[in-house]
Short mmCIF file of C-alpha atoms in Angstrom, two decimals:
data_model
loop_
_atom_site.label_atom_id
_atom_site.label_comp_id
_atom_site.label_asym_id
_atom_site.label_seq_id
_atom_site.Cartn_x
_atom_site.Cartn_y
_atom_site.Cartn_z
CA UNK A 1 113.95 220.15 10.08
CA UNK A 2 116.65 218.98 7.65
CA UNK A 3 119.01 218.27 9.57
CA UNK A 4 116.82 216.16 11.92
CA UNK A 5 115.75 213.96 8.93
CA UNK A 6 119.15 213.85 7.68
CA UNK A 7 120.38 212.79 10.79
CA UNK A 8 117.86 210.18 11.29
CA UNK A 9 118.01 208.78 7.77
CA UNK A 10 121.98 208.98 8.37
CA UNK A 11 121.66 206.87 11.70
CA UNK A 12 119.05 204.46 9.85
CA UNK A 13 121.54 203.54 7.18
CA UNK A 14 124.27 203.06 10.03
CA UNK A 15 121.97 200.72 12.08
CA UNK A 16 121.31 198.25 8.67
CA UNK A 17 124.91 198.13 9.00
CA UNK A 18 126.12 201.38 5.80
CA UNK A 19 130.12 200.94 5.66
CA UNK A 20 130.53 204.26 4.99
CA UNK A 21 128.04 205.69 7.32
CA UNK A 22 129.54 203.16 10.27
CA UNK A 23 132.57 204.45 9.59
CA UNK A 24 132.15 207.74 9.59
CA UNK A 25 130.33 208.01 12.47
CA UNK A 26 133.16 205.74 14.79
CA UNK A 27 135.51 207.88 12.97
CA UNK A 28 133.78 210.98 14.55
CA UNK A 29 133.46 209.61 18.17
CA UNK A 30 136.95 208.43 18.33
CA UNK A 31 138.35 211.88 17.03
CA UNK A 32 136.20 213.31 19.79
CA UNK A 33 134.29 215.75 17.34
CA UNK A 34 131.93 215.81 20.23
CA UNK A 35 134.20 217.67 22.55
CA UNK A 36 132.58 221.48 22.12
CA UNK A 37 129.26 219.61 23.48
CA UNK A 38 127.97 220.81 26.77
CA UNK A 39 129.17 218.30 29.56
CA UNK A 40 125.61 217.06 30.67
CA UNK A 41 124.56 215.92 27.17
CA UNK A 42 127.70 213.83 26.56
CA UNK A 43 127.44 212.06 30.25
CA UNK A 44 123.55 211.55 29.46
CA UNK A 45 125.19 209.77 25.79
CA UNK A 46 127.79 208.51 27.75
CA UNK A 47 130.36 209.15 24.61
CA UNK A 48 133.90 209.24 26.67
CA UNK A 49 133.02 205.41 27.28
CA UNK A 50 131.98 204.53 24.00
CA UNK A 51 135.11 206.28 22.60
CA UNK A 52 137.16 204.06 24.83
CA UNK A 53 135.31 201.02 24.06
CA UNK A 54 136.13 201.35 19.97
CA UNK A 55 139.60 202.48 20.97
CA UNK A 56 139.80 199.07 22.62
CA UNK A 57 137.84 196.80 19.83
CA UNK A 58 140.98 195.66 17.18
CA UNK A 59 137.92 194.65 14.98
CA UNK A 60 136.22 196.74 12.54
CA UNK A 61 133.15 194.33 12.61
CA UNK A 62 133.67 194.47 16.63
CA UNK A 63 133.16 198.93 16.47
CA UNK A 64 130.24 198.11 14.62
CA UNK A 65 128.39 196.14 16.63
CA UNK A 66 129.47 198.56 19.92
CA UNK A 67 127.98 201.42 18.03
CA UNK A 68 125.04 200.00 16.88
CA UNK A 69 124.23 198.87 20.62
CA UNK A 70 124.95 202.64 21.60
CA UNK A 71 122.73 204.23 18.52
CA UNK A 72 119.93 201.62 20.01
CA UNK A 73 120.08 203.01 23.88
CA UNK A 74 120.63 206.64 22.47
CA UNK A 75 119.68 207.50 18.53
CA UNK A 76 116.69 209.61 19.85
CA UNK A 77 119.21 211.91 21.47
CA UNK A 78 121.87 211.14 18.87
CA UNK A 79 119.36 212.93 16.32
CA UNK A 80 118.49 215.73 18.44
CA UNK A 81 121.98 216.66 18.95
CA UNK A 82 123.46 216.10 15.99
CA UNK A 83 124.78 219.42 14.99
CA UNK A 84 125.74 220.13 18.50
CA UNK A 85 128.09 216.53 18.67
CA UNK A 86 129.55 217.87 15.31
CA UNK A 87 128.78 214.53 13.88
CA UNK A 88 128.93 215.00 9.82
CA UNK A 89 126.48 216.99 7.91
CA UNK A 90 124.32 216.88 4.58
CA UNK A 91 125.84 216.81 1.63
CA UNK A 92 125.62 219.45 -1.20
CA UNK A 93 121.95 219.21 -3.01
CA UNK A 94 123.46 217.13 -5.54
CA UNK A 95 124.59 214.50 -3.41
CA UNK A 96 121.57 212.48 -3.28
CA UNK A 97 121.00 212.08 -6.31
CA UNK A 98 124.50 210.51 -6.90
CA UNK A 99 124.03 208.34 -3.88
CA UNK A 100 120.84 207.41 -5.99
CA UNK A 101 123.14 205.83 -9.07
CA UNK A 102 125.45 204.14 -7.53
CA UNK A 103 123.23 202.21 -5.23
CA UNK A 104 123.81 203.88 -1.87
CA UNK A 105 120.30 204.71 -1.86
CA UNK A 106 117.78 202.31 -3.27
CA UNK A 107 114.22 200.97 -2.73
CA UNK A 108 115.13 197.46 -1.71
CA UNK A 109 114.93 198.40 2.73
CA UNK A 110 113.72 195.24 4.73
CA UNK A 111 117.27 193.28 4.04
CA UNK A 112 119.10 195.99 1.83
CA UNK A 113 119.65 193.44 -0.84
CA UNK A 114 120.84 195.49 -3.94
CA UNK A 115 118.52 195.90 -6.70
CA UNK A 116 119.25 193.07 -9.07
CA UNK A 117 116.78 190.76 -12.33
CA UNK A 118 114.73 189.34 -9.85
CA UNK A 119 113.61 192.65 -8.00
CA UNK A 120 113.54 193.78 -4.36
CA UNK A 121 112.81 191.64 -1.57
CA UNK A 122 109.36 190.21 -1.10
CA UNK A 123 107.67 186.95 -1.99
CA UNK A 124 109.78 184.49 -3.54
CA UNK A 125 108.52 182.84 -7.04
CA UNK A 126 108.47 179.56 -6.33
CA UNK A 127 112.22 177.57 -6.07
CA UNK A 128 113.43 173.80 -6.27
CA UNK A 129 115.38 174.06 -3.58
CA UNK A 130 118.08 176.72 -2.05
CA UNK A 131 122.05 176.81 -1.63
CA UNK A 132 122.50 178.91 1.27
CA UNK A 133 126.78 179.82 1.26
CA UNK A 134 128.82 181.23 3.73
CA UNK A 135 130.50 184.67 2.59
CA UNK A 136 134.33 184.92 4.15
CA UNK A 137 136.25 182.69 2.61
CA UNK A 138 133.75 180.44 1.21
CA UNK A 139 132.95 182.76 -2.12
CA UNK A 140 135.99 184.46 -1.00
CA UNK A 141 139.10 183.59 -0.06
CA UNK A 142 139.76 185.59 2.48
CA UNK A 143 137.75 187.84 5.05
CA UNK A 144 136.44 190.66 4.03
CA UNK A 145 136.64 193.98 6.13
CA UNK A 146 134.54 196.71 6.26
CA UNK A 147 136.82 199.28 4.80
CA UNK A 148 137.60 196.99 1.70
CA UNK A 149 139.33 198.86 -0.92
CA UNK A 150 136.26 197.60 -3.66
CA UNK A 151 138.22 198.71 -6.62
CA UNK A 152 140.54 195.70 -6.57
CA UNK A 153 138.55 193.67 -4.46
CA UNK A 154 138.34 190.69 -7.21
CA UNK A 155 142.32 189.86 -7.00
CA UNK A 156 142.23 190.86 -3.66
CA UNK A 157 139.46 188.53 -2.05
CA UNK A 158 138.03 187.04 -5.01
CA UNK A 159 140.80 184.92 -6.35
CA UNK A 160 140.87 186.76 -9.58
CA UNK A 161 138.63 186.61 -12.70
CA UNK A 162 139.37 182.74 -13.42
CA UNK A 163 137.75 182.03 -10.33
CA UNK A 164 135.00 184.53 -10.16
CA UNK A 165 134.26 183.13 -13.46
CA UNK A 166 134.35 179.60 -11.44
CA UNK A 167 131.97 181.32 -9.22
CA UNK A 168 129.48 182.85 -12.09
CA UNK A 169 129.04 179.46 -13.72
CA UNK A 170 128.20 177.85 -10.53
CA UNK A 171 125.67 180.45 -9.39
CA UNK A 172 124.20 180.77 -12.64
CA UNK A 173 123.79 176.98 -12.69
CA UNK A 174 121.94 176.82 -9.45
CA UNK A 175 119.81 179.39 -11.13
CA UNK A 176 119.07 177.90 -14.35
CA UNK A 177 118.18 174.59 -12.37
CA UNK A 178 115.58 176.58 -10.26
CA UNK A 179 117.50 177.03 -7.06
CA UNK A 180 117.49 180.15 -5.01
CA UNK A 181 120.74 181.18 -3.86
CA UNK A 182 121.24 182.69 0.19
CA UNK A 183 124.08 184.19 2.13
CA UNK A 184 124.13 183.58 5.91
CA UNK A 185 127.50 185.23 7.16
CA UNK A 186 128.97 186.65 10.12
CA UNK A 187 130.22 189.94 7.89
CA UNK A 188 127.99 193.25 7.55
CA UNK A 189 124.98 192.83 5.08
CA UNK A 190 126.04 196.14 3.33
CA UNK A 191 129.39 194.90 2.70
CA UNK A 192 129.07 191.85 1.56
CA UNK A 193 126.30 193.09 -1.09
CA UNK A 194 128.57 195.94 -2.26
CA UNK A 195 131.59 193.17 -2.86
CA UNK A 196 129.10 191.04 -4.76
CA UNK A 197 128.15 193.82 -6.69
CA UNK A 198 131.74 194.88 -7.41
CA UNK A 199 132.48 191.02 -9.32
CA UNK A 200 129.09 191.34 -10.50
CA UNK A 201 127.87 187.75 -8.41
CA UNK A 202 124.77 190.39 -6.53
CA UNK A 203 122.62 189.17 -9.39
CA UNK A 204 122.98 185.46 -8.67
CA UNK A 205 121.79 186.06 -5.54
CA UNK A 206 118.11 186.51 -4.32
CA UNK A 207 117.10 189.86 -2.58
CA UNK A 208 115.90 189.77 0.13
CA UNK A 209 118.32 186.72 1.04
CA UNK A 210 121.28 188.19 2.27
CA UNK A 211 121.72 187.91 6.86
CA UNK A 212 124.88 189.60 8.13
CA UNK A 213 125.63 190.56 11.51
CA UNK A 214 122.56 193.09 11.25
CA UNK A 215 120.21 190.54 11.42
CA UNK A 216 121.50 188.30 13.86
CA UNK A 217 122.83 188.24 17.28
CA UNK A 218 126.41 186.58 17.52
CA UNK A 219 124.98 184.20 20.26
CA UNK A 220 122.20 183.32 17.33
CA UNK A 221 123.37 179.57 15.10
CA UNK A 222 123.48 179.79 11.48
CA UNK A 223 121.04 176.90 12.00
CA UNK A 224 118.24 178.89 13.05
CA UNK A 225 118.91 181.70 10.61
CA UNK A 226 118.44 178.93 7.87
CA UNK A 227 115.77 177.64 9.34
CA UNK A 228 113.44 180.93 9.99
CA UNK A 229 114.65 182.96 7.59
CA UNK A 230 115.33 181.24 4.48
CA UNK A 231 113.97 177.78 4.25
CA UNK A 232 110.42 179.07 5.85
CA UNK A 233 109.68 182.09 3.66
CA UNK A 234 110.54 180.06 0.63
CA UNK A 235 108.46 176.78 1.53
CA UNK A 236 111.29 174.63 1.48
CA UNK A 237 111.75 171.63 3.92
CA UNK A 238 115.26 170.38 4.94
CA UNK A 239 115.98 168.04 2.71
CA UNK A 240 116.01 170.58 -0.25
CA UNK A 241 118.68 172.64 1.06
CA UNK A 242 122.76 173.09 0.43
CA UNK A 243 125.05 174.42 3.17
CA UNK A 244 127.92 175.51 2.23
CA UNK A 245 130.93 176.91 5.02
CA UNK A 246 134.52 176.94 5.67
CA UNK A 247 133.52 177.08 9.35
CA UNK A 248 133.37 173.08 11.20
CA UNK A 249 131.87 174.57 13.67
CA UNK A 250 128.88 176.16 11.25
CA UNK A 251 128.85 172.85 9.61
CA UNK A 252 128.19 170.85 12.92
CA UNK A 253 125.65 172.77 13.78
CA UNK A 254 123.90 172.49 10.58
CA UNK A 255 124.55 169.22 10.76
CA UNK A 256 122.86 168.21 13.81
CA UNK A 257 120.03 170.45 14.00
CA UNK A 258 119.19 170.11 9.93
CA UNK A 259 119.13 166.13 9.99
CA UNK A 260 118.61 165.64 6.05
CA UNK A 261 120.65 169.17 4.61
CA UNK A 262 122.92 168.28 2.50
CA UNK A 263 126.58 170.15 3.72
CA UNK A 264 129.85 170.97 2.23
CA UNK A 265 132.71 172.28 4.57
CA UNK A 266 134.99 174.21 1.83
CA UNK A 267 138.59 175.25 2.61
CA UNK A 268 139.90 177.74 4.21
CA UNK A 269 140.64 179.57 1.10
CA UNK A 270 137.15 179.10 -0.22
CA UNK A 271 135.63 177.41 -3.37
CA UNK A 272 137.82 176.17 -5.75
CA UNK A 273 137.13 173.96 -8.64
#
């Protein structure tokens, strides 16, 4: 019975979109540490052609989606079978609660936003408006990938301290004015909240406000993420919104089907002063 509820709680974190679960997990299938299985389970999981398909995908953000779409059609299975498909096991009785402190485990779970002043995600207090930002090289100045070395991630992505003091100031502005601050980005959820965290920006940023790839389909606009998911749970209209992006395509879009938003295409490098 452990195993089963480690294994599902192990595939939950992995669908939300977990780095380190996502990653071990692809790591598993493409070292085939399935093999020993009995033949009929892995044709019924179909795990030679998922191991091809991530041996083909150059993109780390490109594995992830392919194996969330396979834990979808399969995780049932996946769970049952987990010891069998030598996929990796619980950790020592004190791993939990370590997982615990440094945020791998927390009680924020509808949109994973880290625990930060303003609590977990729920109803908003009331706001003045919202600045919704891109993530990749809007805040930062470059993308970043899932297996991010976090430890240096400030001079490596960030710009440095000058400008994730740049950053702080700003956020903590929109804050002290009464905005609430979003992300909508194409990255993973997980990692973008754990690079936040890192620079200490998480805090600026309202749970429960954070959309990555987990939440929306890559056929989906930012434009209708904006729409649905931040402007209507915070009873905002249009008008009291700020896009930023790097993107022109993201800023078209929000141009044309947000008539009134105000917009700010950034470069390519991100914010700067």
């Amino acid at each position: 019975m452990a195993d089963v509820s480690w294994a599902a709680n192990f595939l939950a974190d992995a669908e939300k979109g977990h780095a380190s679960r996502t990653m071990q997990l692809v790591e598993a299938v493409r070292k085939e540490h399935w093999k020993a299985a009995g033949a009929s389970l892995l044709c019924r999981l179909g795990l030679q052609s998922l191991k091809a398909s991530l041996d083909n995908e150059s993109s780390a953000a490109g594995r992830n989606r392919l194996l969330r779409r396979w834990l979808s059609d399969h995780g049932g299975q996946v769970v049952g079978s987990w010891r069998e498909l030598g996929f990796p096991g619980a950790p020592s009785s004190s791993g939990p609660a370590k997982a615990s402190q440094n945020g791998v485990m927390h009680s924020c779970s509808s949109n994973e936003a880290m625990p930060g002043p303003l609590g977990c995600a729920g109803s908003q207090a009331s706001h003045t408006g919202v600045a919704v930002f891109d993530f990749d090289q809007t805040l930062t100045t470059r993308h970043v990938g899932v297996f991010e070395d976090m430890a240096s991630i400030e001079g490596r992505a960030f710009g440095g301290p000058e400008r994730v003091a740049l950053l702080r100031d700003m956020l903590a502005g929109l804050r002290d004015r009464g905005a609430a601050v979003a992300l909508v980005t194409r990255n993973s959820r997980h990692v973008v909240s754990k690079a936040l965290e890192q620079v200490g920006l998480l805090r600026f940023v309202n749970p429960g406000l954070i959309f990555g790839f987990e939440d929306y389909g890559d056929d989906v606009p930012k434009s209708a993420v904006v729409r649905k998911r931040v402007l209507a749970p915070l009873g905002l209209q249009v008008p009291r919104a700020l896009f930023v992006d790097d993107d022109p395509s993201n800023i078209t879009d929000l141009t044309e089907q947000c008539p009134g938003m105000a917009v700010l295409k950034c470069p390519r490098t991100g914010l700067s002063e």
